Amino acid sequence: MKTALITGITGQDGAYLAKLLLKKGYRVVGLLAHRSTNALWRLSYLNIDTEVEYSDGDLTDLSSLIRIIEKIEPDEVYNLAAQSFVGASWQQPILTSQVTGMGVLHMLEAIRLTNPQIKFYQASSSEMFGLVQQPVQSEETPFYPRSPYGVAKLFGHWMTKNYRESYNMFTCSGILFNHESPLRGLEFVTRKVTNAVARIVVGKQNELRLGNIDAKRDWGYAGDYVEAMWLMLQQPHPDDYVIATGKTASVRDMCKIAFSYAGLNYEDYLVIDPELYRPAEVDILLGNPAKARKKLGWEAKTSFEELIQLMVEADLARMKEK
Ligand code: NAP
Ligand code: F7E
């Protein structure tokens, strides 16, 4: 039986990845940073909260990472923990750099010092492309991050590559484009919209305030994307891969679809709030997943429309349960 350590186990991807690895027969241990009282809600939603083991630690505390790795002896480490909300990275640039950037180095060092044979996955991001240097972004596209979050991710990305080249360690970076689900945090735009639709339907809300609705993203389903993380660590050689759908849509398109599932017109509820604009925006992202398709046999299975429907339905169901 293989053991996997997942950091960010309480986040969206941590929950879906844990479910996938448990299904594959792994022993799954989650790094638990203990920040909220209801930290395990996503794992409970997927009915796996009691199947995962937990170990207390924090990505900013190298000693906690070394202690955990020595104790649980993982075969694979999936580093998903981060301050992952781009908007907050302007409010907390130093914290974001410490967790999302330096945290990666802490984990790489913890592995190098304990057992450099451990395979390592780093959650890199399309935010590293930022002000895009090519209309379609692949593994070869130059980076130009536009937020403290994107800059921090780029540090982690290059460290992951550097440890592969310096120490011959099995380290992989997945450059994942936006991926969403019913387990997405409420601060991100897709879930903010689908949750608002459900609240409007039951009369708990009568407007939705958004920022730049002309921004475009390559949006996929998180359940599909965690498969790619696992596949990367099963290859004969470590490498970096873009994971995307190859399609892009605007926030406006997404609103239109989400409201229409509930028989509503988004224009009747939307209020543009200049306060929600970001100091520097990533206007458009569009990924080319050809390498992942060819080398990993991976492709996105869920369409954008299916994804938004799934999210609206889940939020409507939650609203009815209350
Ligand atoms: P998420 O839902 O925000 O989860 C982030 C996780 O990191 C949470 O479990 C959080 O724990 C944990 N965390 C934060 N600070 C920590 C610290 N100092 N020590 C240990 N754990 C800490 O993010 P996600 O959407 O699942 O994304 C997973 C990873 O992929 C992140 O690294 C993100 O930046 C990256 N990524 C995401 C996307 C996307 O579209 N979702 C795309 C590209 C890359 P608490 O619950 O206790 O706060
Ligand atoms: O914003 C615009 C906003 O916060 C998407 C993270 O998972 O994906 C995510 O980062 C777009 C932006 O995601 C609101 O300006 C308009 O253009 O949902 P988001 P993100 O910034 O793309 C990448 C790949 C990651 O790695 C990150 O961890 O939507 N937008 N109005 C808004 N966004 C938010 N959040 N809220 C609004 O009211």
PDB file of C-alpha atoms in Angstrom, residues 4-222:
ATOM      1  CA  ALA A   4       0.438   9.858   0.110  1.00  0.00           C
ATOM      2  CA  LEU A   5       0.850  13.066   2.081  1.00  0.00           C
ATOM      3  CA  ILE A   6      -1.477  15.856   0.901  1.00  0.00           C
ATOM      4  CA  THR A   7      -0.946  19.441   2.043  1.00  0.00           C
ATOM      5  CA  GLY A   8      -4.037  21.592   1.593  1.00  0.00           C
ATOM      6  CA  ILE A   9      -6.199  18.536   2.415  1.00  0.00           C
ATOM      7  CA  THR A  10      -9.009  20.814   3.642  1.00  0.00           C
ATOM      8  CA  GLY A  11      -9.158  22.721   0.338  1.00  0.00           C
ATOM      9  CA  GLN A  12     -11.119  21.971  -2.825  1.00  0.00           C
ATOM     10  CA  ASP A  13      -8.424  19.957  -4.595  1.00  0.00           C
ATOM     11  CA  GLY A  14      -7.239  18.268  -1.398  1.00  0.00           C
ATOM     12  CA  ALA A  15     -10.694  16.754  -0.918  1.00  0.00           C
ATOM     13  CA  TYR A  16     -11.055  15.466  -4.498  1.00  0.00           C
ATOM     14  CA  LEU A  17      -7.483  14.149  -4.602  1.00  0.00           C
ATOM     15  CA  ALA A  18      -7.918  12.364  -1.260  1.00  0.00           C
ATOM     16  CA  LYS A  19     -11.076  10.694  -2.603  1.00  0.00           C
ATOM     17  CA  LEU A  20      -9.248   9.566  -5.759  1.00  0.00           C
ATOM     18  CA  LEU A  21      -6.215   8.192  -3.897  1.00  0.00           C
ATOM     19  CA  LEU A  22      -8.363   6.354  -1.323  1.00  0.00           C
ATOM     20  CA  LYS A  23     -10.209   4.721  -4.226  1.00  0.00           C
ATOM     21  CA  LYS A  24      -6.855   3.640  -5.627  1.00  0.00           C
ATOM     22  CA  GLY A  25      -6.005   1.964  -2.303  1.00  0.00           C
ATOM     23  CA  TYR A  26      -3.589   4.557  -0.912  1.00  0.00           C
ATOM     24  CA  ARG A  27      -3.135   5.394   2.736  1.00  0.00           C
ATOM     25  CA  VAL A  28      -3.875   9.142   2.697  1.00  0.00           C
ATOM     26  CA  VAL A  29      -2.457  11.488   5.312  1.00  0.00           C
ATOM     27  CA  GLY A  30      -3.457  15.164   5.302  1.00  0.00           C
ATOM     28  CA  LEU A  31      -1.399  18.009   6.719  1.00  0.00           C
ATOM     29  CA  LEU A  32      -3.788  19.870   8.988  1.00  0.00           C
ATOM     30  CA  ALA A  33      -2.997  23.496   9.721  1.00  0.00           C
ATOM     31  CA  HIS A  34      -5.958  24.002  12.096  1.00  0.00           C
ATOM     32  CA  ARG A  35      -7.342  27.348  11.116  1.00  0.00           C
ATOM     33  CA  SER A  36     -11.106  26.893  11.245  1.00  0.00           C
ATOM     34  CA  THR A  37     -13.517  24.946  13.421  1.00  0.00           C
ATOM     35  CA  ASN A  38     -15.255  23.327  10.479  1.00  0.00           C
ATOM     36  CA  ALA A  39     -12.056  22.547   8.539  1.00  0.00           C
ATOM     37  CA  LEU A  40     -13.153  19.085   7.373  1.00  0.00           C
ATOM     38  CA  TRP A  41     -16.463  20.100   5.714  1.00  0.00           C
ATOM     39  CA  ARG A  42     -15.293  19.245   2.189  1.00  0.00           C
ATOM     40  CA  LEU A  43     -14.027  15.810   3.259  1.00  0.00           C
ATOM     41  CA  SER A  44     -17.363  15.202   5.047  1.00  0.00           C
ATOM     42  CA  TYR A  45     -19.256  16.277   1.897  1.00  0.00           C
ATOM     43  CA  LEU A  46     -17.388  13.518   0.007  1.00  0.00           C
ATOM     44  CA  ASN A  47     -17.853  11.056   2.929  1.00  0.00           C
ATOM     45  CA  ILE A  48     -14.131  10.495   3.432  1.00  0.00           C
ATOM     46  CA  ASP A  49     -13.402  12.544   6.578  1.00  0.00           C
ATOM     47  CA  THR A  50     -12.920   9.418   8.698  1.00  0.00           C
ATOM     48  CA  GLU A  51     -10.885   7.535   6.057  1.00  0.00           C
ATOM     49  CA  VAL A  52      -8.117  10.149   5.922  1.00  0.00           C
ATOM     50  CA  GLU A  53      -5.425  10.342   8.617  1.00  0.00           C
ATOM     51  CA  TYR A  54      -4.362  13.797   9.791  1.00  0.00           C
ATOM     52  CA  SER A  55      -1.071  15.197  10.979  1.00  0.00           C
ATOM     53  CA  ASP A  56      -0.704  18.673  12.489  1.00  0.00           C
ATOM     54  CA  GLY A  57       1.704  21.019  10.759  1.00  0.00           C
ATOM     55  CA  ASP A  58       2.083  24.156   8.696  1.00  0.00           C
ATOM     56  CA  LEU A  59       3.840  24.844   5.410  1.00  0.00           C
ATOM     57  CA  THR A  60       5.652  27.794   6.982  1.00  0.00           C
ATOM     58  CA  ASP A  61       7.133  25.552   9.716  1.00  0.00           C
ATOM     59  CA  LEU A  62       9.924  23.416   8.244  1.00  0.00           C
ATOM     60  CA  SER A  63      10.366  21.413  11.456  1.00  0.00           C
ATOM     61  CA  SER A  64       6.727  20.288  11.373  1.00  0.00           C
ATOM     62  CA  LEU A  65       7.161  19.047   7.783  1.00  0.00           C
ATOM     63  CA  ILE A  66      10.332  17.081   8.602  1.00  0.00           C
ATOM     64  CA  ARG A  67       8.678  15.520  11.655  1.00  0.00           C
ATOM     65  CA  ILE A  68       5.617  14.446   9.635  1.00  0.00           C
ATOM     66  CA  ILE A  69       7.626  12.972   6.759  1.00  0.00           C
ATOM     67  CA  GLU A  70       9.837  11.032   9.173  1.00  0.00           C
ATOM     68  CA  LYS A  71       6.752   9.742  10.977  1.00  0.00           C
ATOM     69  CA  ILE A  72       4.495   8.746   8.085  1.00  0.00           C
ATOM     70  CA  GLU A  73       7.137   7.841   5.436  1.00  0.00           C
ATOM     71  CA  PRO A  74       5.150   8.882   2.338  1.00  0.00           C
ATOM     72  CA  ASP A  75       5.854   7.564  -1.167  1.00  0.00           C
ATOM     73  CA  GLU A  76       4.269  10.646  -2.732  1.00  0.00           C
ATOM     74  CA  VAL A  77       3.759  14.218  -1.524  1.00  0.00           C
ATOM     75  CA  TYR A  78       1.120  16.430  -3.154  1.00  0.00           C
ATOM     76  CA  ASN A  79       1.765  20.057  -2.212  1.00  0.00           C
ATOM     77  CA  LEU A  80      -1.631  21.740  -2.612  1.00  0.00           C
ATOM     78  CA  ALA A  81      -1.497  24.106   0.378  1.00  0.00           C
ATOM     79  CA  ALA A  82      -1.390  27.803  -0.447  1.00  0.00           C
ATOM     80  CA  GLN A  83      -2.920  31.180   0.206  1.00  0.00           C
ATOM     81  CA  SER A  84      -4.741  30.625  -3.074  1.00  0.00           C
ATOM     82  CA  PHE A  85      -7.054  33.623  -3.431  1.00  0.00           C
ATOM     83  CA  VAL A  86      -5.490  36.036  -5.932  1.00  0.00           C
ATOM     84  CA  GLY A  87      -7.540  39.014  -4.677  1.00  0.00           C
ATOM     85  CA  ALA A  88      -6.277  38.588  -1.100  1.00  0.00           C
ATOM     86  CA  SER A  89      -2.673  38.425  -2.248  1.00  0.00           C
ATOM     87  CA  TRP A  90      -2.589  42.247  -2.591  1.00  0.00           C
ATOM     88  CA  GLN A  91      -3.875  42.589   0.989  1.00  0.00           C
ATOM     89  CA  GLN A  92      -1.434  39.997   2.364  1.00  0.00           C
ATOM     90  CA  PRO A  93       1.531  39.899  -0.030  1.00  0.00           C
ATOM     91  CA  ILE A  94       4.062  38.815   2.592  1.00  0.00           C
ATOM     92  CA  LEU A  95       1.945  36.012   4.012  1.00  0.00           C
ATOM     93  CA  THR A  96       1.139  34.897   0.464  1.00  0.00           C
ATOM     94  CA  SER A  97       4.837  34.824  -0.416  1.00  0.00           C
ATOM     95  CA  GLN A  98       5.682  32.909   2.746  1.00  0.00           C
ATOM     96  CA  VAL A  99       3.023  30.214   2.276  1.00  0.00           C
ATOM     97  CA  THR A 100       2.523  30.012  -1.498  1.00  0.00           C
ATOM     98  CA  GLY A 101       6.197  30.649  -2.369  1.00  0.00           C
ATOM     99  CA  MET A 102       8.563  29.781   0.497  1.00  0.00           C
ATOM    100  CA  GLY A 103       6.258  26.994   1.669  1.00  0.00           C
ATOM    101  CA  VAL A 104       7.163  25.034  -1.463  1.00  0.00           C
ATOM    102  CA  LEU A 105      10.856  25.337  -0.660  1.00  0.00           C
ATOM    103  CA  HIS A 106      10.222  24.182   2.896  1.00  0.00           C
ATOM    104  CA  MET A 107       8.554  21.028   1.585  1.00  0.00           C
ATOM    105  CA  LEU A 108      11.282  20.390  -0.993  1.00  0.00           C
ATOM    106  CA  GLU A 109      13.926  20.777   1.712  1.00  0.00           C
ATOM    107  CA  ALA A 110      11.999  18.514   4.093  1.00  0.00           C
ATOM    108  CA  ILE A 111      11.964  15.811   1.403  1.00  0.00           C
ATOM    109  CA  ARG A 112      15.608  16.287   0.419  1.00  0.00           C
ATOM    110  CA  LEU A 113      16.757  16.061   4.049  1.00  0.00           C
ATOM    111  CA  THR A 114      14.652  13.017   4.962  1.00  0.00           C
ATOM    112  CA  ASN A 115      14.157  10.858   1.849  1.00  0.00           C
ATOM    113  CA  PRO A 116      14.912  12.347  -1.599  1.00  0.00           C
ATOM    114  CA  GLN A 117      13.277   9.310  -3.248  1.00  0.00           C
ATOM    115  CA  ILE A 118       9.817  10.645  -2.340  1.00  0.00           C
ATOM    116  CA  LYS A 119       7.903  11.809  -5.423  1.00  0.00           C
ATOM    117  CA  PHE A 120       6.690  15.410  -5.259  1.00  0.00           C
ATOM    118  CA  TYR A 121       3.805  17.219  -6.978  1.00  0.00           C
ATOM    119  CA  GLN A 122       3.642  21.042  -6.929  1.00  0.00           C
ATOM    120  CA  ALA A 123       0.368  22.884  -7.554  1.00  0.00           C
ATOM    121  CA  SER A 124       1.579  25.507 -10.021  1.00  0.00           C
ATOM    122  CA  SER A 125      -0.870  27.876 -11.669  1.00  0.00           C
ATOM    123  CA  SER A 126      -1.894  29.547 -14.911  1.00  0.00           C
ATOM    124  CA  GLU A 127      -1.674  32.814 -12.921  1.00  0.00           C
ATOM    125  CA  MET A 128       2.067  32.584 -13.675  1.00  0.00           C
ATOM    126  CA  PHE A 129       1.217  33.458 -17.314  1.00  0.00           C
ATOM    127  CA  GLY A 130      -0.582  36.634 -16.147  1.00  0.00           C
ATOM    128  CA  LEU A 131      -0.112  39.208 -18.869  1.00  0.00           C
ATOM    129  CA  VAL A 132      -0.058  36.512 -21.512  1.00  0.00           C
ATOM    130  CA  GLN A 133       2.926  36.461 -23.852  1.00  0.00           C
ATOM    131  CA  GLN A 134       1.238  34.061 -26.311  1.00  0.00           C
ATOM    132  CA  PRO A 135      -2.474  33.780 -27.173  1.00  0.00           C
ATOM    133  CA  VAL A 136      -2.533  30.091 -26.178  1.00  0.00           C
ATOM    134  CA  GLN A 137      -0.345  29.107 -23.226  1.00  0.00           C
ATOM    135  CA  SER A 138       1.708  25.905 -23.128  1.00  0.00           C
ATOM    136  CA  GLU A 139       4.701  24.616 -21.131  1.00  0.00           C
ATOM    137  CA  GLU A 140       6.924  26.699 -23.454  1.00  0.00           C
ATOM    138  CA  THR A 141       5.145  30.052 -22.942  1.00  0.00           C
ATOM    139  CA  PRO A 142       7.171  32.683 -21.020  1.00  0.00           C
ATOM    140  CA  PHE A 143       5.724  33.736 -17.669  1.00  0.00           C
ATOM    141  CA  TYR A 144       4.590  37.247 -16.658  1.00  0.00           C
ATOM    142  CA  PRO A 145       2.764  37.087 -13.292  1.00  0.00           C
ATOM    143  CA  ARG A 146       0.393  39.951 -12.425  1.00  0.00           C
ATOM    144  CA  SER A 147      -0.307  39.417  -8.714  1.00  0.00           C
ATOM    145  CA  PRO A 148       1.728  38.718  -5.569  1.00  0.00           C
ATOM    146  CA  TYR A 149       0.096  35.266  -5.738  1.00  0.00           C
ATOM    147  CA  GLY A 150       1.383  34.700  -9.287  1.00  0.00           C
ATOM    148  CA  VAL A 151       4.874  35.829  -8.323  1.00  0.00           C
ATOM    149  CA  ALA A 152       4.898  33.487  -5.308  1.00  0.00           C
ATOM    150  CA  LYS A 153       3.705  30.561  -7.467  1.00  0.00           C
ATOM    151  CA  LEU A 154       6.478  31.256  -9.947  1.00  0.00           C
ATOM    152  CA  PHE A 155       9.071  30.986  -7.160  1.00  0.00           C
ATOM    153  CA  GLY A 156       7.615  27.609  -6.153  1.00  0.00           C
ATOM    154  CA  HIS A 157       7.521  26.480  -9.764  1.00  0.00           C
ATOM    155  CA  TRP A 158      11.181  27.261 -10.415  1.00  0.00           C
ATOM    156  CA  MET A 159      12.262  25.724  -7.101  1.00  0.00           C
ATOM    157  CA  THR A 160      10.432  22.534  -8.066  1.00  0.00           C
ATOM    158  CA  LYS A 161      12.312  22.479 -11.391  1.00  0.00           C
ATOM    159  CA  ASN A 162      15.579  23.386  -9.693  1.00  0.00           C
ATOM    160  CA  TYR A 163      15.392  20.519  -7.178  1.00  0.00           C
ATOM    161  CA  ARG A 164      14.769  18.130 -10.087  1.00  0.00           C
ATOM    162  CA  GLU A 165      17.824  19.425 -11.920  1.00  0.00           C
ATOM    163  CA  SER A 166      20.088  19.926  -8.865  1.00  0.00           C
ATOM    164  CA  TYR A 167      19.365  16.763  -6.875  1.00  0.00           C
ATOM    165  CA  ASN A 168      17.772  14.479  -9.463  1.00  0.00           C
ATOM    166  CA  MET A 169      14.613  14.404  -7.351  1.00  0.00           C
ATOM    167  CA  PHE A 170      11.269  13.255  -8.817  1.00  0.00           C
ATOM    168  CA  THR A 171       9.532  16.648  -8.713  1.00  0.00           C
ATOM    169  CA  CYS A 172       6.663  17.621 -11.035  1.00  0.00           C
ATOM    170  CA  SER A 173       4.783  20.849 -11.563  1.00  0.00           C
ATOM    171  CA  GLY A 174       1.205  20.850 -12.769  1.00  0.00           C
ATOM    172  CA  ILE A 175       0.435  24.232 -14.345  1.00  0.00           C
ATOM    173  CA  LEU A 176      -3.287  24.037 -13.712  1.00  0.00           C
ATOM    174  CA  PHE A 177      -5.750  26.476 -15.211  1.00  0.00           C
ATOM    175  CA  ASN A 178      -8.827  27.479 -13.186  1.00  0.00           C
ATOM    176  CA  HIS A 179     -10.815  24.504 -11.954  1.00  0.00           C
ATOM    177  CA  GLU A 180     -14.016  24.694 -10.005  1.00  0.00           C
ATOM    178  CA  SER A 181     -16.621  22.489  -8.324  1.00  0.00           C
ATOM    179  CA  PRO A 182     -19.368  22.527  -5.710  1.00  0.00           C
ATOM    180  CA  LEU A 183     -16.487  22.453  -3.182  1.00  0.00           C
ATOM    181  CA  ARG A 184     -14.962  25.705  -4.461  1.00  0.00           C
ATOM    182  CA  GLY A 185     -14.503  28.428  -1.815  1.00  0.00           C
ATOM    183  CA  LEU A 186     -17.144  31.171  -1.825  1.00  0.00           C
ATOM    184  CA  GLU A 187     -14.545  33.887  -2.516  1.00  0.00           C
ATOM    185  CA  PHE A 188     -13.889  32.632  -6.063  1.00  0.00           C
ATOM    186  CA  VAL A 189     -16.081  34.040  -8.787  1.00  0.00           C
ATOM    187  CA  THR A 190     -17.793  30.857 -10.059  1.00  0.00           C
ATOM    188  CA  ARG A 191     -18.975  29.763  -6.634  1.00  0.00           C
ATOM    189  CA  LYS A 192     -19.816  33.343  -5.648  1.00  0.00           C
ATOM    190  CA  VAL A 193     -22.176  33.391  -8.641  1.00  0.00           C
ATOM    191  CA  THR A 194     -23.726  29.920  -8.229  1.00  0.00           C
ATOM    192  CA  ASN A 195     -24.256  30.519  -4.513  1.00  0.00           C
ATOM    193  CA  ALA A 196     -25.874  33.881  -5.291  1.00  0.00           C
ATOM    194  CA  VAL A 197     -28.222  32.227  -7.814  1.00  0.00           C
ATOM    195  CA  ALA A 198     -29.383  29.769  -5.148  1.00  0.00           C
ATOM    196  CA  ARG A 199     -29.839  32.528  -2.550  1.00  0.00           C
ATOM    197  CA  ILE A 200     -31.790  34.671  -5.042  1.00  0.00           C
ATOM    198  CA  VAL A 201     -34.073  31.717  -5.836  1.00  0.00           C
ATOM    199  CA  VAL A 202     -35.022  31.331  -2.147  1.00  0.00           C
ATOM    200  CA  GLY A 203     -35.307  35.094  -1.593  1.00  0.00           C
ATOM    201  CA  LYS A 204     -32.232  35.518   0.616  1.00  0.00           C
ATOM    202  CA  GLN A 205     -30.430  37.904  -1.742  1.00  0.00           C
ATOM    203  CA  ASN A 206     -31.589  40.326  -4.417  1.00  0.00           C
ATOM    204  CA  GLU A 207     -28.399  41.512  -6.101  1.00  0.00           C
ATOM    205  CA  LEU A 208     -24.958  40.204  -7.029  1.00  0.00           C
ATOM    206  CA  ARG A 209     -21.944  42.532  -6.883  1.00  0.00           C
ATOM    207  CA  LEU A 210     -19.026  41.657  -9.159  1.00  0.00           C
ATOM    208  CA  GLY A 211     -15.883  43.339 -10.497  1.00  0.00           C
ATOM    209  CA  ASN A 212     -14.458  42.804 -13.975  1.00  0.00           C
ATOM    210  CA  ILE A 213     -16.945  40.528 -15.760  1.00  0.00           C
ATOM    211  CA  ASP A 214     -15.055  40.747 -19.067  1.00  0.00           C
ATOM    212  CA  ALA A 215     -12.141  38.693 -17.695  1.00  0.00           C
ATOM    213  CA  LYS A 216     -11.850  35.327 -19.452  1.00  0.00           C
ATOM    214  CA  ARG A 217     -10.665  32.048 -18.009  1.00  0.00           C
ATOM    215  CA  ASP A 218     -10.071  28.475 -19.173  1.00  0.00           C
ATOM    216  CA  TRP A 219     -12.406  26.796 -16.666  1.00  0.00           C
ATOM    217  CA  GLY A 220     -12.482  23.065 -15.917  1.00  0.00           C
ATOM    218  CA  TYR A 221     -13.836  20.687 -13.255  1.00  0.00           C
ATOM    219  CA  ALA A 222     -11.625  19.990 -10.215  1.00  0.00           C
TER     220      ALA A 222
END
